[in-house]
Amino acid sequence: MARIAVDAMGGDHAPLEIVRGAEAASSENIAEIVLVGDENAIAPLLAHSSAIEIVHTPVFVDMHESPSIALRRKRDSSINKAFGLLKTGSVEAVVSAGNSGATMAFAIFTLGRIGGVERPAILTSHPNAKGAASILLDAGGTVDCRPSHLVQFAIMGSVFARHALGIESPRVGLLSNGEEETKGNELTRETHAILKTLDLNYLGYVEGTELYNGRADVVVTDGFVGNVALKVAEGVAESMVAFLEGYISKQNVRDKAGQDLLSEVLKHLSLRMDYSEYGGVPLVGVNGVSIICHGKSDSRAIKNAIAQAKGFVGSGLNECIKDAIQYYASPKQE
Amino acid sequence: MARIAVDAMGGDHAPLEIVRGAEAASSENIAEIVLVGDENAIAPLLAHSSAIEIVHTPVFVDMHESPSIALRRKRDSSINKAFGLLKTGSVEAVVSAGNSGATMAFAIFTLGRIGGVERPAILTSHPNAKGAASILLDAGGTVDCRPSHLVQFAIMGSVFARHALGIESPRVGLLSNGEEETKGNELTRETHAILKTLDLNYLGYVEGTELYNGRADVVVTDGFVGNVALKVAEGVAESMVAFLEGYISKQNVRDKAGQDLLSEVLKHLSLRMDYSEYGGVPLVGVNGVSIICHGKSDSRAIKNAIAQAKGFVGSGLNECIKDAIQYYASPKQE
């Protein structure tokens, strides 16, 4: 069984929801769990019969702490101890709902980047109109990007889509403010010029709608734009759900059958938008399997993230990324 | 009655839908309309009794043409002729559903920028959870921005919210990948440092969700990020509507009453997301009233955009923008 370290202290609802999610994953035999964090806070939350191991450290990174300061001062934090366990081979993956900037910083520091990778990226999946998933990266890992970073995101996203989603020739688009070559900003124009020369299935510029209509399998952007895009999507979805809730409660629907029907629809719609369903998102480009969860994660999200992490253990994804990065970096024979 | 020039040749459905929208606005006495474009294409679409005047030019800018090339080669285009009419005082506003980059380029070229304004911006409104509207700018006017541009967008957005929406002290947020000061990219960090020193009601960094939850009245970002945000929002909304349509058609709802109810809800939801309802969006920072419409605009969108343009005519918004830009640019007494 896969052995997975979970940062018990990271997340808005840590440690309670994290511990509960870990217990659920453990009791359902999804994985063998190591909880990293303050034993005094964790142990009382565990059942007596729990098979979960605790690796104790009283230090943890606050949700709003500066990643660079945490990196300097909190080497003994729960998140970095978790990566230490992964580094030494004591566990096979790390799951964290904590400060994502600090998680990323410690992943780079302790695990190191995959050979040739300049910057890691956070990779998110979006259910699209074709019943499949479109990938967005970077969703917030690296905010100030150079063209070479975006080119590597395109390569890593393409490898991920082939490897994890089984798409033979993933269509890769570069997120822009319009599809024409005359659009884009300085960063996208330089990136576009490079991507055109690589033998990726490159579509050129795509717009934000492309994340949802299924025309692109992989959408590439920097971590600033990617994160804004994610949060905007969350905002729109929440506002539409709130509109429907308001519609029901405002007595537009007077009969019980109609109210039940709308509540049912609302449940499906909310579930579709619910990050807890999906668990977490992988950090790609570092040596090891690392799943980053939403700060608001509840126990279900944590359990699903553990299951997700398990899926990547032993999958060979990182070796494929390494090979692809090297393949595209080496000069080609004409 | 306000006299408004409409670019008859701009938009995916030009000239037919543009002419129809103009006719509707004219016959409903919303404004006196001047259609600018190819007389041979426009005249056959007009009713014999039409009060609409045509200013003829055979040249027009294609939807996918490079704005900089159009600016050099198409001074006689319908969009630039429309701005020429505004410049000389023959009309009081311009409405266009054409190539937005070219519209913006010709607006700057022919109308000129308001004194002190470095870059104009496209300003969009978003219905928020508090039943009001939150403003986003720039939604695609200026893609490569310097901090001083974003600072001016904050000032112009604040003036607009006070002037056009009646918000006494508009809360202004800077769009970022998180609310903490440690977040942001190079551009936002420099902008944030300046905005903190101005006597605006400045909230600091806000996330994409803030556009919809009503916590901010004005959300500031560069035209690249703003445009991506808009298109992502469009994509999410379309995908949720498609999900509901699928839910109805998949026979989840077998009785007629339930189907009717969901169709009704869907209609409300679609309408709420429908840009045709809102018409167009103002270009702020240029000398004159200019409304930019979605390329897909139908006659209803055009008619509503004309009504919107009329609302800005004589409102004194541009004088207020000019005063505010000068106020914030001048050194303050301690």
XYZ file of C-alpha atoms in Angstrom:
668
model
C 0.000 0.000 0.000
C 1.230 3.515 -0.795
C 2.582 5.433 2.179
C 1.602 9.095 2.156
C 2.543 12.011 4.413
C -0.178 14.562 5.169
C 0.559 18.010 6.610
C -1.827 17.956 9.580
C -1.324 21.640 10.363
C -2.020 23.162 6.939
C -5.436 24.522 5.908
C -8.184 26.772 7.243
C -9.749 23.809 9.057
C -6.535 22.200 10.304
C -5.922 20.047 12.158
C -9.485 18.678 12.659
C -10.629 18.255 9.040
C -7.182 17.125 7.915
C -7.043 14.427 10.589
C -10.591 13.297 9.748
C -9.753 13.054 6.055
C -6.598 11.097 6.851
C -8.538 8.727 9.116
C -11.110 8.148 6.378
C -8.381 7.374 3.829
C -6.684 5.069 6.300
C -9.801 3.168 7.353
C -10.849 2.765 3.710
C -7.389 1.339 2.997
C -6.646 3.986 0.389
C -3.157 4.468 1.776
C -0.951 4.151 4.823
C -0.925 7.628 6.378
C 1.756 9.565 8.227
C 0.405 12.753 9.814
C 3.058 15.428 10.279
C 2.480 18.108 12.899
C 1.944 18.865 16.556
C 1.326 15.535 18.312
C -0.497 17.303 21.135
C -3.016 18.702 18.679
C -3.302 15.609 16.483
C -3.336 12.648 18.897
C -6.542 13.647 20.731
C -8.360 13.750 17.375
C -7.384 10.211 16.393
C -9.375 7.098 17.295
C -7.605 4.750 19.742
C -7.543 2.032 17.135
C -6.089 4.347 14.488
C -3.343 2.893 12.295
C -2.041 6.374 11.571
C 1.514 7.272 12.494
C 2.387 10.765 13.737
C 5.677 12.506 13.009
C 5.858 15.259 15.573
C 6.926 18.857 15.085
C 5.504 21.841 16.946
C 6.393 24.253 14.105
C 3.982 25.050 11.277
C 3.609 27.671 8.548
C 0.671 30.021 8.947
C -1.729 30.395 5.984
C -0.802 34.057 5.526
C 2.915 33.833 6.154
C 5.411 34.946 3.526
C 6.793 31.838 1.777
C 10.302 33.319 1.566
C 10.394 34.076 5.304
C 8.947 30.638 6.111
C 11.626 29.085 3.904
C 14.356 30.774 5.923
C 12.956 30.362 9.426
C 10.731 27.283 9.421
C 12.812 24.374 8.205
C 11.280 22.316 11.052
C 7.711 23.052 9.957
C 5.220 20.263 9.360
C 5.182 20.841 5.595
C 8.959 20.692 5.276
C 9.178 17.626 7.546
C 6.654 15.956 5.230
C 8.853 16.692 2.208
C 11.842 15.405 4.211
C 10.047 12.069 4.637
C 9.430 11.957 0.878
C 13.038 12.871 0.113
C 14.400 10.032 2.277
C 11.925 7.535 0.836
C 9.976 7.037 4.059
C 6.789 8.071 2.211
C 5.869 8.129 -1.499
C 3.807 11.327 -1.669
C 2.864 14.468 0.271
C -0.599 16.039 0.639
C -1.027 19.568 1.994
C -3.890 22.076 2.299
C -1.548 24.636 3.827
C 0.025 27.854 2.532
C 0.509 26.940 -1.124
C 3.387 29.356 -1.690
C 5.296 27.882 1.241
C 4.429 24.343 0.146
C 5.863 25.085 -3.271
C 8.948 26.782 -1.812
C 9.729 23.842 0.484
C 9.031 21.324 -2.303
C 11.654 23.035 -4.449
C 14.049 23.399 -1.519
C 13.792 19.876 -0.135
C 12.764 17.695 -3.102
C 14.468 19.748 -5.775
C 13.285 20.315 -9.331
C 13.189 17.580 -11.959
C 16.392 17.814 -14.016
C 16.111 20.652 -16.539
C 12.883 22.120 -15.105
C 13.270 25.842 -14.389
C 10.031 26.371 -12.452
C 7.423 23.944 -11.127
C 3.732 24.591 -11.801
C 0.401 23.871 -10.148
C -1.844 21.948 -12.512
C -5.658 22.108 -12.292
C -8.325 20.160 -14.177
C -11.562 21.663 -15.453
C -14.581 19.641 -16.587
C -15.280 20.766 -20.146
C -18.254 20.728 -22.508
C -16.957 17.582 -24.235
C -17.311 15.561 -21.034
C -13.543 15.457 -20.614
C -11.165 17.616 -18.607
C -9.049 20.544 -19.744
C -5.849 21.223 -17.862
C -4.691 24.668 -16.774
C -1.148 25.361 -15.676
C 0.291 27.259 -13.914
C -2.534 27.900 -11.442
C -0.457 29.885 -8.980
C 2.976 28.365 -8.511
C 5.165 30.847 -10.385
C 3.745 34.357 -10.721
C 6.546 36.164 -12.552
C 7.296 33.983 -15.568
C 9.759 34.169 -18.427
C 8.901 32.690 -21.845
C 11.092 29.631 -21.146
C 8.981 28.876 -18.068
C 5.750 28.921 -20.067
C 7.339 26.725 -22.748
C 8.186 24.167 -20.061
C 4.659 24.406 -18.647
C 3.385 23.527 -22.128
C 5.697 20.498 -22.262
C 4.816 19.328 -18.733
C 1.089 19.853 -19.340
C 1.283 17.889 -22.561
C 3.111 15.014 -20.857
C 0.563 15.060 -18.022
C -2.411 14.976 -20.400
C -0.939 12.015 -22.265
C 0.238 10.184 -19.175
C -2.548 10.837 -16.691
C -5.531 11.475 -18.964
C -4.601 9.136 -21.819
C -4.857 11.793 -24.527
C -2.555 10.668 -27.325
C -1.740 14.048 -28.833
C -2.874 16.720 -26.382
C -3.875 20.036 -27.971
C -1.949 22.778 -26.199
C -3.106 26.421 -26.200
C -1.435 29.551 -24.858
C -3.909 31.650 -22.865
C -4.310 35.118 -24.373
C -6.723 38.009 -24.839
C -7.708 36.828 -28.319
C -6.834 34.145 -30.839
C -5.116 36.292 -33.466
C -1.324 36.460 -33.500
C -1.563 40.241 -33.138
C -3.052 39.721 -29.645
C -1.161 38.807 -26.488
C 1.321 40.649 -24.315
C 5.133 40.698 -24.371
C 5.337 37.411 -22.462
C 2.879 35.508 -24.668
C 4.357 36.822 -27.915
C 7.845 35.565 -27.054
C 6.439 32.273 -25.763
C 4.299 31.839 -28.884
C 7.347 32.295 -31.123
C 9.112 29.406 -29.348
C 6.112 27.067 -29.042
C 5.459 27.319 -32.804
C 8.863 25.720 -33.463
C 8.361 22.680 -31.164
C 6.696 19.450 -32.253
C 3.884 19.799 -29.731
C 0.251 19.746 -30.904
C 0.207 23.512 -30.433
C -3.004 25.437 -31.216
C -1.590 28.938 -30.746
C -3.441 31.504 -28.644
C -6.650 30.461 -26.925
C -9.124 32.519 -24.901
C -10.461 31.903 -21.396
C -13.579 30.193 -22.787
C -11.333 27.425 -24.155
C -10.888 26.016 -20.644
C -14.533 24.995 -20.695
C -15.498 24.315 -24.309
C -13.057 21.417 -24.686
C -11.215 22.712 -27.748
C -7.894 22.640 -25.865
C -6.632 19.840 -23.617
C -3.899 21.937 -22.025
C -4.081 25.698 -21.425
C -0.794 27.387 -20.527
C -0.355 30.654 -18.636
C 1.726 32.162 -15.830
C 0.800 31.536 -12.193
C -0.601 35.016 -11.682
C -3.073 34.876 -14.571
C -3.843 31.204 -13.877
C -4.738 31.918 -10.279
C -6.888 34.922 -11.191
C -8.672 32.773 -13.786
C -9.393 30.066 -11.197
C -10.765 32.526 -8.671
C -12.920 34.270 -11.283
C -14.349 30.887 -12.276
C -15.082 30.149 -8.615
C -16.744 33.552 -8.240
C -18.995 33.124 -11.279
C -20.019 29.616 -10.248
C -20.829 30.732 -6.705
C -22.806 33.700 -7.968
C -24.874 31.500 -10.298
C -25.581 29.008 -7.521
C -26.535 31.893 -5.222
C -28.865 33.212 -7.928
C -30.605 29.830 -8.155
C -30.886 29.586 -4.370
C -32.390 33.056 -4.307
C -34.796 32.074 -7.084
C -36.060 29.139 -5.036
C -36.307 31.006 -1.746
C -38.065 34.035 -3.250
C -41.214 31.969 -3.614
C -41.022 31.982 -7.375
C -41.652 28.284 -6.981
C -44.633 27.662 -4.796
C -45.176 23.931 -5.118
C -43.145 21.340 -3.242
C -42.357 19.297 -6.394
C -40.835 22.322 -8.117
C -38.757 23.261 -5.082
C -37.466 19.713 -4.760
C -36.571 19.645 -8.431
C -34.589 22.886 -8.220
C -32.838 21.764 -5.043
C -31.825 18.595 -6.850
C -30.487 20.548 -9.835
C -28.658 22.888 -7.493
C -27.037 19.931 -5.750
C -25.738 18.561 -9.059
C -24.519 21.960 -10.136
C -22.752 22.655 -6.830
C -21.153 19.219 -6.856
C -19.816 19.840 -10.329
C -18.088 23.005 -9.121
C -16.991 21.536 -5.787
C -13.249 21.271 -5.328
C -13.778 18.762 -2.499
C -14.936 16.314 -5.145
C -11.647 16.625 -6.963
C -9.448 16.645 -3.884
C -6.327 18.573 -4.749
C -4.075 19.510 -7.613
C -0.608 18.196 -8.419
C 2.538 20.268 -8.239
C 4.472 19.268 -11.356
C 8.182 19.726 -11.964
C 9.535 18.674 -8.556
C 11.131 15.345 -7.637
C 8.293 13.518 -5.973
C 4.517 13.412 -5.841
C 2.978 16.430 -4.143
C -0.724 17.294 -4.018
C -1.801 20.807 -3.051
C -5.331 21.196 -1.648
C -7.603 24.224 -1.379
C -7.100 26.073 1.920
C -10.802 25.534 2.703
C -10.509 21.746 2.307
C -12.773 19.594 4.443
C -12.171 15.957 5.338
C -13.680 14.733 2.065
C -11.309 16.907 0.016
C -8.347 15.584 2.015
C -9.430 11.979 1.553
C -9.886 12.502 -2.181
C -6.507 14.237 -2.404
C -4.871 11.241 -0.728
C -6.526 8.943 -3.266
C -5.297 11.235 -6.022
C -1.741 11.241 -4.657
C -1.818 7.442 -4.554
C -2.710 7.402 -8.262
C 0.504 9.228 -9.116
C 2.759 7.042 -6.942
C 4.797 4.767 -9.181
C 3.108 6.129 -12.323
C 6.399 7.203 -13.858
C 5.013 10.676 -14.618
C 8.099 12.490 -13.365
C 10.453 10.337 -15.460
C 8.352 11.175 -18.546
C 8.513 14.882 -17.683
C 12.277 14.644 -17.293
C 12.664 12.907 -20.661
C 10.389 15.413 -22.409
C 12.173 18.439 -20.944
C 15.494 17.009 -22.118
C 14.102 16.075 -25.541
C 12.835 19.604 -26.229
C 15.971 21.235 -24.787
C 18.406 19.364 -27.035
C 19.213 20.776 -30.504
C 17.268 18.932 -33.227
C 18.771 17.389 -36.384
C 17.310 18.961 -39.509
C -32.019 64.405 -28.776
C -28.499 62.956 -28.602
C -26.877 62.352 -31.978
C -24.869 59.131 -32.087
C -22.632 57.614 -34.784
C -22.747 53.829 -35.163
C -20.075 51.882 -37.052
C -22.319 49.897 -39.398
C -19.489 47.672 -40.627
C -18.091 46.443 -37.288
C -19.108 43.154 -35.657
C -19.570 39.496 -36.561
C -23.135 40.204 -37.707
C -22.469 43.527 -39.471
C -24.061 45.257 -41.214
C -27.484 43.555 -40.777
C -27.745 43.365 -36.965
C -26.078 46.749 -36.536
C -28.516 48.428 -38.894
C -31.478 46.711 -37.208
C -30.283 47.839 -33.761
C -29.819 51.386 -35.044
C -33.285 51.375 -36.589
C -34.793 50.174 -33.308
C -33.012 52.927 -31.362
C -34.119 55.497 -33.923
C -37.762 54.436 -34.079
C -37.939 54.312 -30.258
C -36.560 57.865 -30.191
C -33.581 56.828 -28.073
C -31.244 58.892 -30.240
C -30.710 60.413 -33.647
C -28.523 57.901 -35.498
C -25.773 58.328 -38.069
C -24.695 55.029 -39.624
C -21.126 55.083 -40.908
C -20.117 52.575 -43.583
C -20.722 51.327 -47.086
C -23.920 52.969 -48.340
C -24.460 50.180 -50.851
C -24.566 47.634 -48.062
C -26.508 49.755 -45.571
C -29.196 51.514 -47.618
C -30.974 48.331 -48.788
C -31.362 47.281 -45.146
C -33.063 50.502 -44.074
C -36.806 51.098 -44.223
C -37.902 53.751 -46.738
C -39.245 55.892 -43.942
C -36.048 55.635 -41.935
C -34.819 58.815 -40.278
C -31.290 57.445 -40.187
C -28.518 59.310 -41.948
C -25.691 57.445 -43.691
C -22.122 58.708 -43.861
C -20.568 56.729 -46.663
C -17.167 55.084 -46.766
C -16.334 51.822 -48.539
C -13.377 51.094 -46.211
C -13.759 49.089 -43.007
C -11.504 47.299 -40.532
C -11.818 43.513 -40.494
C -12.467 41.823 -37.128
C -9.113 40.027 -37.221
C -6.970 42.810 -38.624
C -3.954 44.118 -36.731
C -4.924 47.408 -35.035
C -1.516 48.954 -35.756
C -1.726 48.130 -39.474
C -5.336 49.368 -39.621
C -4.226 52.582 -37.924
C -1.658 53.192 -40.643
C -3.648 52.113 -43.696
C -7.328 52.626 -42.889
C -7.802 56.233 -41.891
C -10.913 56.237 -44.119
C -12.471 53.274 -42.347
C -16.004 53.436 -40.969
C -14.783 53.385 -37.362
C -12.347 56.249 -37.851
C -14.908 58.274 -39.800
C -17.269 57.822 -36.847
C -14.642 59.212 -34.476
C -14.055 62.040 -36.942
C -17.746 62.993 -36.653
C -17.390 62.978 -32.846
C -14.211 65.043 -32.994
C -15.858 67.758 -35.118
C -18.957 67.812 -32.925
C -21.295 66.431 -35.581
C -22.229 63.592 -33.196
C -21.951 63.247 -29.399
C -20.976 59.590 -29.076
C -19.730 56.574 -31.045
C -20.947 52.960 -30.804
C -18.959 50.097 -32.356
C -19.076 46.288 -32.267
C -16.026 46.084 -34.513
C -12.391 45.140 -33.904
C -11.932 46.488 -30.364
C -8.173 46.969 -30.696
C -8.644 49.084 -33.812
C -11.538 50.972 -32.227
C -9.311 51.829 -29.294
C -6.370 52.771 -31.552
C -8.505 55.124 -33.669
C -10.179 56.595 -30.570
C -6.745 57.547 -29.225
C -5.563 58.745 -32.632
C -8.578 60.834 -33.581
C -10.169 61.860 -30.273
C -6.983 61.956 -28.235
C -6.569 61.041 -24.598
C -8.028 63.096 -21.748
C -5.305 65.451 -20.464
C -2.885 63.538 -18.233
C -4.256 60.067 -19.052
C -1.465 57.740 -20.186
C -3.627 54.835 -21.411
C -7.381 54.489 -21.892
C -9.180 51.448 -20.489
C -12.228 49.367 -21.299
C -14.587 49.297 -18.323
C -16.998 46.403 -17.712
C -19.751 45.977 -15.117
C -20.505 42.729 -13.305
C -23.683 42.053 -11.340
C -22.555 41.103 -7.842
C -24.003 39.190 -4.892
C -25.052 42.437 -3.203
C -27.447 43.247 -6.024
C -25.165 46.024 -7.273
C -22.476 46.075 -9.951
C -18.731 45.724 -9.591
C -16.549 47.389 -12.180
C -13.546 45.775 -13.828
C -10.956 47.747 -15.734
C -9.032 47.320 -17.947
C -10.955 44.612 -19.781
C -8.709 44.537 -22.811
C -7.656 48.015 -23.870
C -4.018 48.076 -22.779
C -2.331 44.670 -22.476
C 1.215 45.648 -21.486
C 0.788 47.956 -18.524
C 3.166 49.879 -16.301
C 2.271 50.610 -12.648
C 1.349 54.210 -13.512
C -1.260 52.905 -15.979
C -2.915 50.732 -13.315
C -2.877 53.636 -10.862
C -4.748 55.745 -13.412
C -7.205 52.887 -14.038
C -7.907 52.907 -10.278
C -8.558 56.655 -10.376
C -10.750 56.482 -13.500
C -12.681 53.487 -12.127
C -13.275 55.280 -8.857
C -14.533 58.407 -10.643
C -16.783 56.263 -12.843
C -18.276 54.385 -9.875
C -19.032 57.664 -8.090
C -20.270 59.469 -11.168
C -22.174 56.765 -13.034
C -23.163 54.388 -10.235
C -23.631 56.931 -7.438
C -21.280 55.191 -5.014
C -19.980 57.890 -2.693
C -16.663 56.320 -1.733
C -16.011 53.431 -4.131
C -13.918 50.611 -2.688
C -11.058 49.934 -5.089
C -9.166 46.621 -5.185
C -6.105 45.562 -7.146
C -6.641 42.144 -8.749
C -4.079 39.623 -7.526
C -3.458 35.948 -6.825
C -4.178 36.375 -3.118
C -4.990 39.092 -0.606
C -1.734 39.113 1.357
C 0.866 41.759 0.563
C 3.367 38.956 -0.119
C 1.249 37.907 -3.122
C 1.128 39.571 -6.518
C 3.615 39.920 -9.348
C 6.142 42.640 -10.131
C 3.487 44.861 -11.716
C 0.986 44.592 -8.854
C 3.621 45.077 -6.138
C 4.802 48.375 -7.631
C 1.223 49.497 -8.263
C 0.186 48.543 -4.716
C 3.001 50.650 -3.252
C 1.678 53.725 -5.087
C -2.047 53.116 -4.503
C -1.472 52.834 -0.733
C -0.255 56.441 -0.684
C -3.290 57.940 -2.507
C -6.477 59.045 -0.772
C -8.614 56.543 -2.639
C -10.769 54.060 -0.711
C -8.182 51.404 -1.514
C -8.723 47.841 -0.238
C -5.353 46.435 -1.335
C -5.173 43.141 -3.218
C -8.410 41.373 -4.087
C -8.982 37.976 -5.711
C -11.077 37.088 -8.758
C -14.039 36.133 -6.563
C -14.262 39.790 -5.461
C -15.760 40.726 -8.826
C -18.880 38.805 -7.887
C -19.214 38.917 -4.101
C -19.633 42.691 -3.978
C -16.809 43.441 -1.550
C -15.103 45.702 -4.112
C -16.806 48.320 -6.286
C -13.852 48.708 -8.639
C -11.378 45.952 -9.543
C -8.204 47.094 -11.297
C -5.967 44.994 -13.545
C -4.133 45.191 -16.859
C -5.975 44.614 -20.134
C -4.489 41.163 -20.653
C -5.575 39.752 -17.291
C -8.882 41.640 -17.445
C -9.732 40.165 -20.816
C -8.776 36.632 -19.755
C -10.930 37.071 -16.622
C -13.923 38.153 -18.727
C -13.609 35.230 -21.112
C -13.176 32.729 -18.280
C -16.335 34.111 -16.672
C -18.153 33.743 -20.004
C -16.875 30.162 -20.322
C -17.994 29.135 -16.836
C -21.422 30.703 -17.277
C -21.921 29.008 -20.645
C -20.809 25.676 -19.255
C -23.237 25.916 -16.325
C -26.105 26.852 -18.629
C -25.161 23.950 -20.922
C -25.151 21.635 -17.900
C -28.682 22.722 -16.980
C -29.868 22.315 -20.571
C -28.362 18.834 -20.604
C -30.049 18.051 -17.312
C -33.453 18.947 -18.745
C -32.970 17.157 -22.055
C -31.623 13.973 -20.492
C -35.103 13.152 -19.263
C -34.141 13.647 -15.638
C -37.310 15.689 -15.543
C -40.206 13.735 -16.946
C -43.175 15.943 -16.143
C -44.109 18.995 -18.154
C -44.371 21.268 -15.091
C -40.806 20.457 -14.042
C -39.463 21.025 -17.541
C -41.242 24.355 -17.787
C -39.874 25.399 -14.420
C -36.294 24.589 -15.370
C -36.655 26.315 -18.721
C -37.889 29.397 -16.905
C -34.941 29.311 -14.489
C -32.569 28.810 -17.380
C -34.026 31.834 -19.141
C -33.440 34.023 -16.090
C -29.930 32.686 -15.630
C -29.011 33.166 -19.295
C -30.438 36.663 -19.303
C -28.350 37.545 -16.269
C -25.203 36.503 -18.131
C -26.264 37.960 -21.446
C -24.104 40.803 -22.690
C -26.882 41.877 -25.096
C -28.828 42.957 -22.034
C -26.055 45.299 -21.026
C -25.285 46.593 -24.499
C -21.661 47.597 -24.553
C -18.885 48.861 -22.365
C -17.392 52.353 -22.202
C -13.874 53.192 -23.274
C -12.646 55.572 -20.576
C -9.749 57.993 -20.846
C -10.389 59.377 -24.348
C -11.932 62.717 -25.277
C -15.483 61.739 -26.099
C -18.069 59.069 -25.386
C -17.267 55.744 -26.982
C -19.093 52.462 -26.375
C -17.470 49.188 -27.418
C -19.793 46.241 -28.036
C -19.145 42.496 -28.073
C -18.214 41.273 -31.564
C -21.183 38.888 -31.456
C -23.647 41.722 -30.788
C -27.166 41.352 -32.146
C -29.597 44.187 -32.808
C -30.761 44.232 -29.181
C -27.174 44.681 -27.919
C -26.643 47.528 -30.383
C -29.867 49.255 -29.374
C -28.963 48.932 -25.685
C -25.442 50.217 -26.366
C -26.904 53.274 -28.076
C -29.103 53.901 -25.016
C -26.031 53.492 -22.836
C -23.996 55.934 -24.955
C -26.818 58.460 -24.673
C -26.610 58.179 -20.866
C -23.008 59.361 -20.916
C -23.583 62.269 -23.310
C -23.426 65.510 -21.356
C -22.846 63.664 -18.075
C -19.574 65.456 -17.417
C -17.802 62.155 -16.696
C -14.746 63.033 -18.771
C -14.307 66.406 -17.042
C -14.393 64.608 -13.675
C -11.793 62.104 -14.905
C -9.592 64.955 -16.077
C -9.857 66.738 -12.721
C -9.143 63.540 -10.767
C -6.111 62.629 -12.853
C -4.716 66.134 -12.316
C -5.540 66.075 -8.599
C -3.663 62.826 -8.010
C -0.767 63.839 -10.256
C -0.030 67.095 -8.448
C 2.307 67.037 -5.423
C 0.327 67.162 -2.160
C 0.919 69.583 0.740
C 1.905 67.722 3.913
